[in-house]
Short mmCIF file of C-alpha atoms in Angstrom, two decimals:
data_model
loop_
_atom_site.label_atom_id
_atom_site.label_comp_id
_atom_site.label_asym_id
_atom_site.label_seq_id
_atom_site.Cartn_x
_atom_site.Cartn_y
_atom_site.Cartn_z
CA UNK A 15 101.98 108.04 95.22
CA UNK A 16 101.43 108.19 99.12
CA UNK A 17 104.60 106.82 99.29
CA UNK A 18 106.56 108.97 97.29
CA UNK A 19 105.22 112.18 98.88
CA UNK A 20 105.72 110.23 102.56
CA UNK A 21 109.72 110.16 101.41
CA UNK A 22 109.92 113.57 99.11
CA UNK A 23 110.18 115.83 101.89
CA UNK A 24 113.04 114.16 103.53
CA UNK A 25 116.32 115.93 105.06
CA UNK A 26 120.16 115.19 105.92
CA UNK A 27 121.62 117.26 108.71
CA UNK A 28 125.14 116.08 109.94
CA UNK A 29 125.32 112.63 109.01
CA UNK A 30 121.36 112.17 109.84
CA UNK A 31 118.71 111.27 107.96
CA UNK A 32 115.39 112.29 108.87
CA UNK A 33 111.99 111.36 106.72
CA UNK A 34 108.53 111.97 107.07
CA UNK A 35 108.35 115.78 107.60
CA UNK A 36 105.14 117.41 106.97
CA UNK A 37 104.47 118.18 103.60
CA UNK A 38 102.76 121.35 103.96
CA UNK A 39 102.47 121.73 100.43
CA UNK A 40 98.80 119.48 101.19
CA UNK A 41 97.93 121.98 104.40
CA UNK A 42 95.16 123.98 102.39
CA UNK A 43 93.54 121.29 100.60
CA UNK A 44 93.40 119.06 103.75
CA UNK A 45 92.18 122.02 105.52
CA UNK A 46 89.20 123.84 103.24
CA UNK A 47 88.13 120.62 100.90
CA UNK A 48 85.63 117.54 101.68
CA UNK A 49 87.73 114.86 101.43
CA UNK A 50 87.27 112.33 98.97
CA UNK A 51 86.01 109.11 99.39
CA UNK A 52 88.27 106.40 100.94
CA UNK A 53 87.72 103.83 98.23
CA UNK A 54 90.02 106.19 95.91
CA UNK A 55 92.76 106.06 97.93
CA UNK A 56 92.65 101.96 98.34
CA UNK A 57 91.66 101.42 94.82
CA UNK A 58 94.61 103.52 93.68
CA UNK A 59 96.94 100.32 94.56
CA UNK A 60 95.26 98.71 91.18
CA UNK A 61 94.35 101.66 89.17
CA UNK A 62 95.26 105.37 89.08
CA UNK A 63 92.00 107.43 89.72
CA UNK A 64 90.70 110.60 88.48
CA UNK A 65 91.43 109.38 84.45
CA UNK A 66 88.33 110.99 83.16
CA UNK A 67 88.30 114.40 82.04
CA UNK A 68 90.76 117.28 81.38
CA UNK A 69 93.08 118.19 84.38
CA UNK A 70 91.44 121.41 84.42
CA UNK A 71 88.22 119.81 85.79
CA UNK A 72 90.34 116.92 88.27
CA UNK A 73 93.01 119.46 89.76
CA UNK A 74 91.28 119.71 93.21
CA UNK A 75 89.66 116.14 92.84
CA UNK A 76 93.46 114.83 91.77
CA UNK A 77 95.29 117.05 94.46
CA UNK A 78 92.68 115.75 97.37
CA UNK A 79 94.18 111.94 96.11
CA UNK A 80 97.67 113.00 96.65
CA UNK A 81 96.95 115.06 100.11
CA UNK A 82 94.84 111.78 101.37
CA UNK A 83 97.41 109.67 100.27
CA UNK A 84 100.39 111.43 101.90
CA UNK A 85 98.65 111.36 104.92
CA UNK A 86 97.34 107.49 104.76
CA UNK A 87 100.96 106.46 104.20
CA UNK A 88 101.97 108.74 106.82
CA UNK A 89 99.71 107.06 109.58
CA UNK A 90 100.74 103.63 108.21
CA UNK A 91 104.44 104.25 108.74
CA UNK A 92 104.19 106.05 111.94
CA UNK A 93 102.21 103.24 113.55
CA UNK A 94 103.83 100.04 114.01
CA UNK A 95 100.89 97.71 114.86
CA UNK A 96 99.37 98.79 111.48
CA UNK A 97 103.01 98.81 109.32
CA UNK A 98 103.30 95.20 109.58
CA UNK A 99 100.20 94.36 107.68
CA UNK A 100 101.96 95.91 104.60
CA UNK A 101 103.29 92.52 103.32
CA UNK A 102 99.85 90.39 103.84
CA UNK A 103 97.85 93.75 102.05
CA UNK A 104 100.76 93.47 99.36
CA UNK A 105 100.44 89.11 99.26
CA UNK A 106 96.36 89.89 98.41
CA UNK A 107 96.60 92.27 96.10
CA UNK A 108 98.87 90.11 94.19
CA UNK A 109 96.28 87.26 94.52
CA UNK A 110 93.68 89.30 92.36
CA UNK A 111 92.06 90.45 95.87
CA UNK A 112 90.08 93.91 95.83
CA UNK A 113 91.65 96.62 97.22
CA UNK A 114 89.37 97.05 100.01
CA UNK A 115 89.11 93.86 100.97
CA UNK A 116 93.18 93.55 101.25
CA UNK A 117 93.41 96.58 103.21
CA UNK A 118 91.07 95.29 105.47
CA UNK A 119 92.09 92.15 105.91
CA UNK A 120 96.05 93.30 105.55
CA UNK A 121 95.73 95.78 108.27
CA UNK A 122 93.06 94.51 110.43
CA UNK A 123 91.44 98.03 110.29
CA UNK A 124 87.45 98.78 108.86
CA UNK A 125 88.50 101.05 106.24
CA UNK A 126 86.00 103.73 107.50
CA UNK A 127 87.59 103.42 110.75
CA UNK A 128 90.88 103.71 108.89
CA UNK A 129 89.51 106.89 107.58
CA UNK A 130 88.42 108.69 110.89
CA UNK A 131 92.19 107.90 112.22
CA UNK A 132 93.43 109.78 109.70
CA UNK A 133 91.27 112.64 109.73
CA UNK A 134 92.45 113.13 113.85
CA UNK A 135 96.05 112.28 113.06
CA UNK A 136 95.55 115.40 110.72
CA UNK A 137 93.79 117.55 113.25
CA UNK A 138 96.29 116.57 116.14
CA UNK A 139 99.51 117.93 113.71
CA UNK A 140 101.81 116.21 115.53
CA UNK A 141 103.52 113.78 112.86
CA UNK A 142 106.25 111.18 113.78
CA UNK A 143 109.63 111.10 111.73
CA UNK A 144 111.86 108.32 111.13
CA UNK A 145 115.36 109.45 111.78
CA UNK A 146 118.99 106.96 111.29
CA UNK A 147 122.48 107.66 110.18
CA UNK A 148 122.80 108.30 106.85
CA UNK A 149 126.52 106.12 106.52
CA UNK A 150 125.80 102.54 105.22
CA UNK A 151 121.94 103.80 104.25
CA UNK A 152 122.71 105.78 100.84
CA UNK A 153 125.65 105.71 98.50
CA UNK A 154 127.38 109.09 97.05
CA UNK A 155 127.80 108.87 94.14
CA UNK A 156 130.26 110.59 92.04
CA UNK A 157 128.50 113.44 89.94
CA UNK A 158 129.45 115.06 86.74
CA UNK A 159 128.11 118.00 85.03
CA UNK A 160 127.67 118.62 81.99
CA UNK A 161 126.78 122.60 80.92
CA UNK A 162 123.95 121.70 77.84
CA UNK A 163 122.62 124.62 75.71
CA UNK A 164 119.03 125.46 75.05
CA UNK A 165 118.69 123.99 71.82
CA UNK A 166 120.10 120.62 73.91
CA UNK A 167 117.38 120.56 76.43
CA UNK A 168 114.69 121.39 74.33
CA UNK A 169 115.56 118.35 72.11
CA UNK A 170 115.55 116.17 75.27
CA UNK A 171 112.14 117.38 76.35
CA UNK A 172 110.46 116.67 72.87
CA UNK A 173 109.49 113.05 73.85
CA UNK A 174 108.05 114.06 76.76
CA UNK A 175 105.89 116.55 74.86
CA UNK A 176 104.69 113.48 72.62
CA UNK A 177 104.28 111.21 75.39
CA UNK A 178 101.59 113.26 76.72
CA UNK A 179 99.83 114.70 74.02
CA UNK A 180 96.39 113.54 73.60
CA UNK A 181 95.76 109.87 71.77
CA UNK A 182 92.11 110.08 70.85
CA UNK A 183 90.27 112.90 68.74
CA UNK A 184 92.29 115.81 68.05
CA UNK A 185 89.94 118.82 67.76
CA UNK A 186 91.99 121.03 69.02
CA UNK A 187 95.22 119.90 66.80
CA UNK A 188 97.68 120.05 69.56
CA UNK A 189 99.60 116.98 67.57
CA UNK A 190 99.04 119.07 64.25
CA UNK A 191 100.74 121.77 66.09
CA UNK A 192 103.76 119.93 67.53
CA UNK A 193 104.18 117.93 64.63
CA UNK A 194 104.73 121.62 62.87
CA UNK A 195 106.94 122.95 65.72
CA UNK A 196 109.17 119.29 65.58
CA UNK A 197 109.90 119.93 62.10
CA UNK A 198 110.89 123.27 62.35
CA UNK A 199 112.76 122.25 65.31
CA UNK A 200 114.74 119.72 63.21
CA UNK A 201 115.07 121.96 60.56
CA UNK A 202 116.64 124.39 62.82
CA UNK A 203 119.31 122.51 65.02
CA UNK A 204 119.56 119.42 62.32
CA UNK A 205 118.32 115.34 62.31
CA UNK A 206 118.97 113.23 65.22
CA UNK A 207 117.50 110.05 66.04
CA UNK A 208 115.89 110.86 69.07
CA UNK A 209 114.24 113.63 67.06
CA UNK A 210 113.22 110.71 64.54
CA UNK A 211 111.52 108.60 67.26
CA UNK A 212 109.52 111.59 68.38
CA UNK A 213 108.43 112.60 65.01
CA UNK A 214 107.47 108.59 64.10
CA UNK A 215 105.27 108.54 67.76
CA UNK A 216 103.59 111.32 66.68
CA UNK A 217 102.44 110.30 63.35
CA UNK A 218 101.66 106.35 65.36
CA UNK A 219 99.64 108.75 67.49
CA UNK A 220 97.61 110.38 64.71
CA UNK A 221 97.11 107.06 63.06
CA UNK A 222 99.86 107.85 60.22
CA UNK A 223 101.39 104.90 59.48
CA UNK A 224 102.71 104.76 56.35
CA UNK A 225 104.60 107.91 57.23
CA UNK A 226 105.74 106.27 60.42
CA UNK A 227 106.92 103.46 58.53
CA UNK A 228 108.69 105.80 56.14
CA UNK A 229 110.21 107.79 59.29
CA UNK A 230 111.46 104.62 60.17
CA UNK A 231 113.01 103.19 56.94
CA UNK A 232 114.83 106.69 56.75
CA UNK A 233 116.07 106.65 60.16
CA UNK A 234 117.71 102.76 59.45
CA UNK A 235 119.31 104.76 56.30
CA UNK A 236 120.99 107.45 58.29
CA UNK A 237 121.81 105.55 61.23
CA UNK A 238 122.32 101.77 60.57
CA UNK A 239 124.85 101.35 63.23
CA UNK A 240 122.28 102.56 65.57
CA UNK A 241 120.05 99.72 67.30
CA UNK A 242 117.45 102.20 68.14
CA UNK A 243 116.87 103.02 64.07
CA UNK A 244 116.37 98.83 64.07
CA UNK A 245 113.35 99.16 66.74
CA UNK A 246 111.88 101.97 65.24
CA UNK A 247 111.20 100.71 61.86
CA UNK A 248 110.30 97.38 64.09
CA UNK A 249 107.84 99.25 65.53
CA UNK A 250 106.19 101.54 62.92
CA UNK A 251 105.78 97.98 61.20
CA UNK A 252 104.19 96.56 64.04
CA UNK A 253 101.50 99.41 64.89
CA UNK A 254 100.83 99.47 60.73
CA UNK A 255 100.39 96.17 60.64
CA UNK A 256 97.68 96.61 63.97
CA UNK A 257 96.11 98.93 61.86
CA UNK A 258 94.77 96.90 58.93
CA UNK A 259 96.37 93.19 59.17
CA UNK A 260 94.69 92.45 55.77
CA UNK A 261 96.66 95.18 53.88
CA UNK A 262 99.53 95.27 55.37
CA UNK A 263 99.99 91.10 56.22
CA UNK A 264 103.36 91.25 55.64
CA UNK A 265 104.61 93.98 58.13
CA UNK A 266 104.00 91.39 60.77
CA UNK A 267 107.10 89.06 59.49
CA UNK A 268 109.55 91.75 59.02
CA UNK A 269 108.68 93.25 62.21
CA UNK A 270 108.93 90.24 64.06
CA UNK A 271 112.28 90.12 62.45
CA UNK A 272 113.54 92.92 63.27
CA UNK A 273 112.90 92.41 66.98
CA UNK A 274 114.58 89.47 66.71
CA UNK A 275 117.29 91.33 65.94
CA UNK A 276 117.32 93.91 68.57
CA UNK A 277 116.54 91.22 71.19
CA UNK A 278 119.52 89.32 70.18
CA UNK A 279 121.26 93.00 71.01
CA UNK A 280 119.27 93.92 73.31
CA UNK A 281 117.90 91.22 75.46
CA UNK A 282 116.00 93.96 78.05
CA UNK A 283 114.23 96.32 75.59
CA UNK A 284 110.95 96.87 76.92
CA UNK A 285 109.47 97.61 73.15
CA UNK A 286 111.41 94.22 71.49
CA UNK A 287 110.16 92.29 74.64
CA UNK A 288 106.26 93.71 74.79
CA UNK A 289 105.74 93.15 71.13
CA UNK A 290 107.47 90.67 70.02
CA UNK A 291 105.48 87.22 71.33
CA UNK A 292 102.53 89.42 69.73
CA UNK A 293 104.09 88.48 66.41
CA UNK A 294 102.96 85.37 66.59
CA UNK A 295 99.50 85.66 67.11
CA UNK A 296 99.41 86.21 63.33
CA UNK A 297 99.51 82.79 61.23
CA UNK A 298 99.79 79.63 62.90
CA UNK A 299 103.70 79.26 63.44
CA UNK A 300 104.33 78.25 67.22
CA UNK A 301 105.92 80.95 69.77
CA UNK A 302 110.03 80.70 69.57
CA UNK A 303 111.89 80.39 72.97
CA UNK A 304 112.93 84.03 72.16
CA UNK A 305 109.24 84.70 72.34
CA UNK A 306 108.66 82.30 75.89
CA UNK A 307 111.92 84.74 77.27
CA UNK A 308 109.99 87.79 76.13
CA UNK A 309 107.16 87.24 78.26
CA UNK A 310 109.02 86.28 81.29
CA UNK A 311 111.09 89.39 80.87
CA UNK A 312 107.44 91.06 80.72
CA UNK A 313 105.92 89.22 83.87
CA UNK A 314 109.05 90.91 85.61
CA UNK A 315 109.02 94.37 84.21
CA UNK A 316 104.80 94.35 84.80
CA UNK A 317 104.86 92.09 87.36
CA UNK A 318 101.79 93.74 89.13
CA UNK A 319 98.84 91.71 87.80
CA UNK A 320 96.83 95.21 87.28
CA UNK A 321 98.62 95.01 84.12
CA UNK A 322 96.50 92.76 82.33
CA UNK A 323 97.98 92.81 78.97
CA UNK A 324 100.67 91.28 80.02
CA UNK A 325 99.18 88.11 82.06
CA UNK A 326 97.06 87.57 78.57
CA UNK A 327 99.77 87.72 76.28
CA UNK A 328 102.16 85.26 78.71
CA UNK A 329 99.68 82.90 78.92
CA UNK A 330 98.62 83.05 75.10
CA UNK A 331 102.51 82.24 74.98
CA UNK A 332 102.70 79.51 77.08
CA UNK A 333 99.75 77.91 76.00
CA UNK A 334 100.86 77.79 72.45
CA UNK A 335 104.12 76.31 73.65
CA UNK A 336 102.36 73.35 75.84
CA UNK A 337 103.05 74.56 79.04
CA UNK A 338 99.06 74.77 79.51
CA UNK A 339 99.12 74.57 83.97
CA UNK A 340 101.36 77.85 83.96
CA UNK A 341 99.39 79.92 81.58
CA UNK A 342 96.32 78.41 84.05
CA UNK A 343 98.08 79.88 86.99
CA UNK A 344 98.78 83.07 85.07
CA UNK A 345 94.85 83.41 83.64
CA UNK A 346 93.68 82.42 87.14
CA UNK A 347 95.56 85.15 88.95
CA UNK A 348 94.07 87.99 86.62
CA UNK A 349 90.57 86.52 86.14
CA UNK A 350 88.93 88.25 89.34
CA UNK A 351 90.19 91.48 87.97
CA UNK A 352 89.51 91.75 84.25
CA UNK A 353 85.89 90.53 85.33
CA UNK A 354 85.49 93.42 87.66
CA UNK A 355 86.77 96.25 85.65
CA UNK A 356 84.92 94.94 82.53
CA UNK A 357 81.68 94.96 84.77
CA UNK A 358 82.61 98.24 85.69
CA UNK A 359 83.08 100.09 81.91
CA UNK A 360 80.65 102.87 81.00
CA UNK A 361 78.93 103.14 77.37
CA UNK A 362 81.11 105.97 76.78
CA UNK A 363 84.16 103.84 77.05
CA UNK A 364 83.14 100.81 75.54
CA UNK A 365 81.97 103.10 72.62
CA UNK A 366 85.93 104.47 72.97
CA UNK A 367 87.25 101.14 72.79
CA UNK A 368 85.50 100.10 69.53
CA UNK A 369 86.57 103.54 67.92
CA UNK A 370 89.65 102.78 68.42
CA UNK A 371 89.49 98.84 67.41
CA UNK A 372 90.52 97.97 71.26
CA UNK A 373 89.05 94.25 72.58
CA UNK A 374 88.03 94.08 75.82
CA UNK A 375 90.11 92.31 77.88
CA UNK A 376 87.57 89.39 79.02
CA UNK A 377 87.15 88.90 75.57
CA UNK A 378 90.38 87.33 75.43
CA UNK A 379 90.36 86.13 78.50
CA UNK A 380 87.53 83.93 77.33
CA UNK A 381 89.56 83.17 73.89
CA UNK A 382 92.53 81.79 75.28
CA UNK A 383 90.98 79.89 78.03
CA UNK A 384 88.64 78.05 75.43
CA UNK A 385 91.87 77.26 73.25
CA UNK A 386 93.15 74.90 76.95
CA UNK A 387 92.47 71.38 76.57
CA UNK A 388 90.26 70.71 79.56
CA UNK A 389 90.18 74.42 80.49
CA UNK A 390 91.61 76.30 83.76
CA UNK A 391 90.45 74.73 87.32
CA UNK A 392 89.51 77.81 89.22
CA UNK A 393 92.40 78.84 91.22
#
């Protein structure tokens, strides 16, 4: 995030590009707030802070991250015996290292120390910029425009109104709501498939999943030349099946299927790939090389190993398909991690996890390192 805002505010002026400008947008808060602690802004590299809670009770907390992180980043490009340690920081927390400890280590700098350079860097307002020619640095590319209407961009900015609708009790029916304003919607301008995916995450989201299923089947009638009708019925499957595997013990098969077939398509699809291997889990029929080329596609799309899900469900993988040493070297780089944040879980979340059927993550840790002949040497 520090990052991003470090480059955001950057400028071309005849043929040269400058970056790092003040982004004064973080003056006031920098200015009249305590700052937050500096374990936030190191810990962010392995988890995004500030999850609990509405954003009407994290806006300051949340806008403090972003202002501190700015202004970390900031320092850390503007002074070159401190930039190099970027790639030994980066090496450790890829090794399962806390974030602390890395940043220490990486840059050579106590982190409170770290802290109190950036609070005078702040005070002295005198920021360095980076400045080259912009020929050879950034390619122009050629542009069209297309004039939508209304109707167009409101139907483009329906799945990002489902992606972030809440996922867990719905008292104030904000998903009853845009479930109601989606159909009218559809009824209004007519049925597309993106429209059809946004209505079947919606009832996933509420737990609906014989009507996802049903969205699904429909869409694979009106659009069967449409690969995206293929994962979607995939998909509702899948998440029905999640929801009751002794009902619906059949869903798994056809699912698994049916991302067969979009793989075959499809080779990249982040959905086919993710779920897919999961198939197998179900029954006792060994993981497919389609399945071992799903998870490698995952370890590169979620290669950082904060994403534990997908270190488990590689190694379960390669496990079940004898290759026991790299799911070992897998397990072993994420086993640090999943110990720590499952240390680190409140009542409250644990108590969210079992409502909604969610196993903790050492759990299966444990599970598939018990199913290695001989175990994992620690790495």
């Amino acid at each position: 995030e520090g990052f991003a805002e470090y480059i955001s505010s950057f400028e071309v002026d005849d043929g040269i590009i400058t970056i790092g400008k003040p982004a004064s947008d973080f003056g006031l808060v920098l200015k009249y707030k305590r700052w937050a602690g500096l374990d936030d802004f190191t810990n962010a590299i392995t988890r995004y802070p500030f999850t609990e809670g509405g954003f009407g009770t994290t806006g300051v907390r949340a806008g403090l991250f972003y202002a501190m992180s700015w202004l970390g980043v900031h320092y850390l490009q503007s002074t070159p015996e401190l930039n190099k340690g970027f790639a030994p920081y980066i090496q450790m927390i890829n090794q399962g290292v806390e974030p602390r400890e890395a940043f220490e280590k990486g840059y050579g700098i106590d982190q409170e120390e770290f802290g109190e350079r950036i609070q005078n860097y702040w005070r002295r307002n005198k920021f360095r910029v980076s400045q080259a020619p912009i020929e050879g640095l950034v390619t122009i590319p050629d542009i069209t425009v297309q004039k939508i209407t209304k109707d167009e961009a409101q139907a483009a900015l329906w799945e990002v109104r489902v992606l972030f609708l809440p996922r867990s009790n719905d008292e104030d029916g904000r998903r009853e709501q845009a479930r109601a304003d989606l159909t009218a919607f559809i009824e209004r301008v007519g049925y597309a498939i993106d429209l059809a995916q946004d209505r079947m995450d919606l009832e996933i989201a509420d737990g609906r999943h014989d009507a996802a299923v049903r969205i699904g089947e429909d869409a694979m009638e009106r659009f069967p030349d449409d690969l995206r009708s293929t994962r979607m019925l995939a998909d509702a499957l899948y998440h029905r099946y999640e929801s009751d595997p002794e009902k619906y013990g059949d869903d798994i098969l056809l699912s698994r299927d049916l991302f067969a077939t979009v793989l075959a398509l499809e080779p990249t699809n982040p959905t086919a790939n993710s779920h897919y291997p999961t198939t197998f889990n179900a029954g006792d029929t060994k993981p497919d090389e389609r399945a071992v080329q799903a998870v490698a596609f995952n370890l590169s799309y979620n290669r950082n190993p904060s994403n534990f899900d997908t270190y488990l469900q590689a190694a379960r993988v390669y496990s079940a398909t004898g290759q026991a040493q790299y799911a070992c070297t897998l397990l072993n780089k994420v086993d640090r991690w999943i110990r720590a944040t499952d240390a680190d879980l409140t009542d409250e979340e644990r108590e969210e996890m079992t409502a909604r059927k969610m196993e903790p993550s050492v759990n299966e840790l444990d599970e598939i390192l018990a199913s290695i002949p001989g175990g994992c040497p620690a790495s």
